[in-house]
Amino acid sequence: SKAAIIGAATLLISAAPLSAQNDVREACMPDIQKYCSAELGTFSREKVRACLIKNIRKTSPACQAAAKAQRDAERAKKKRS
């Protein structure tokens, strides 16, 4: 169901700031549904994330940009702590 897919995607990315998570979810949802539907069905954030990373070169430019921004935000957060 669509609600289950959105729920799984909500779990997708936890370490990044919320705005970056939302950007990735919105930008990448079509790609996640296309390339990672099996992983979405598991409700495992790690599996979906790993799948998205594995397929990132196939995803839309918007998804790639959002994923990169999130990765950069995570790295900056790690440096500060």
Coordinates of C-alpha atoms in Angstrom, one line a residue:
S1 CA 0.0 0.0 0.0
K2 CA 1.0 3.6 -0.5
A3 CA 0.9 4.3 3.2
A4 CA 3.3 1.4 3.9
I5 CA 5.7 2.6 1.3
I6 CA 5.7 6.1 2.8
G7 CA 6.0 4.7 6.3
A8 CA 9.0 2.7 5.2
A9 CA 10.6 5.7 3.5
T10 CA 10.0 7.8 6.7
L11 CA 12.2 5.3 8.5
L12 CA 14.8 5.5 5.7
I13 CA 17.2 8.0 7.0
S14 CA 17.8 8.7 10.6
A15 CA 21.2 10.2 11.2
A16 CA 20.8 13.3 9.1
P17 CA 19.0 16.5 10.1
L18 CA 15.3 16.3 9.6
S19 CA 15.2 18.7 6.7
A20 CA 17.9 16.6 4.8
Q21 CA 15.9 13.4 5.5
N22 CA 12.8 15.0 4.1
D23 CA 14.6 16.2 1.0
V24 CA 16.0 12.8 0.3
R25 CA 12.7 11.1 0.9
E26 CA 10.8 13.5 -1.4
A27 CA 13.5 13.6 -4.1
C28 CA 14.2 9.9 -4.1
M29 CA 10.8 8.3 -3.5
P30 CA 10.1 7.5 -7.2
D31 CA 13.6 6.0 -7.4
I32 CA 13.2 4.0 -4.2
Q33 CA 9.9 2.6 -5.4
K34 CA 11.5 1.8 -8.8
Y35 CA 14.8 0.2 -7.6
C36 CA 14.2 -0.8 -4.0
S37 CA 10.6 -1.9 -3.7
A38 CA 11.6 -5.3 -2.2
E39 CA 13.7 -3.5 0.5
L40 CA 10.8 -1.1 1.2
G41 CA 8.6 -4.1 1.9
T42 CA 11.0 -5.1 4.7
F43 CA 10.6 -1.8 6.6
S44 CA 14.3 -2.0 7.2
R45 CA 15.8 1.5 7.0
E46 CA 19.3 0.0 6.6
K47 CA 18.2 -2.2 3.7
V48 CA 16.4 0.6 1.9
R49 CA 19.3 3.0 2.5
A50 CA 21.9 0.4 1.3
C51 CA 19.8 -0.3 -1.8
L52 CA 19.5 3.4 -2.6
I53 CA 23.2 3.9 -2.2
K54 CA 23.9 0.9 -4.4
N55 CA 21.6 2.3 -7.1
I56 CA 22.4 6.0 -6.7
R57 CA 23.9 6.3 -10.1
K58 CA 20.6 5.3 -11.7
T59 CA 18.5 7.7 -9.6
S60 CA 17.3 11.1 -10.7
P61 CA 19.6 14.2 -10.5
A62 CA 17.4 15.6 -7.7
C63 CA 17.7 12.4 -5.7
Q64 CA 21.5 12.4 -6.1
A65 CA 21.7 16.0 -5.1
A66 CA 19.6 15.5 -2.0
A67 CA 21.5 12.3 -1.0
K68 CA 24.8 14.2 -1.4
A69 CA 23.5 17.1 0.7
Q70 CA 22.5 14.7 3.4
R71 CA 25.8 12.9 3.3
D72 CA 27.6 16.2 3.7
A73 CA 25.3 17.2 6.6
E74 CA 26.0 13.9 8.3
R75 CA 29.8 14.4 7.9
A76 CA 29.6 17.9 9.2
K77 CA 27.6 16.7 12.2
K78 CA 30.2 14.0 13.0
K79 CA 33.0 16.6 12.8
R80 CA 31.3 18.8 15.3
S81 CA 30.6 16.1 17.9

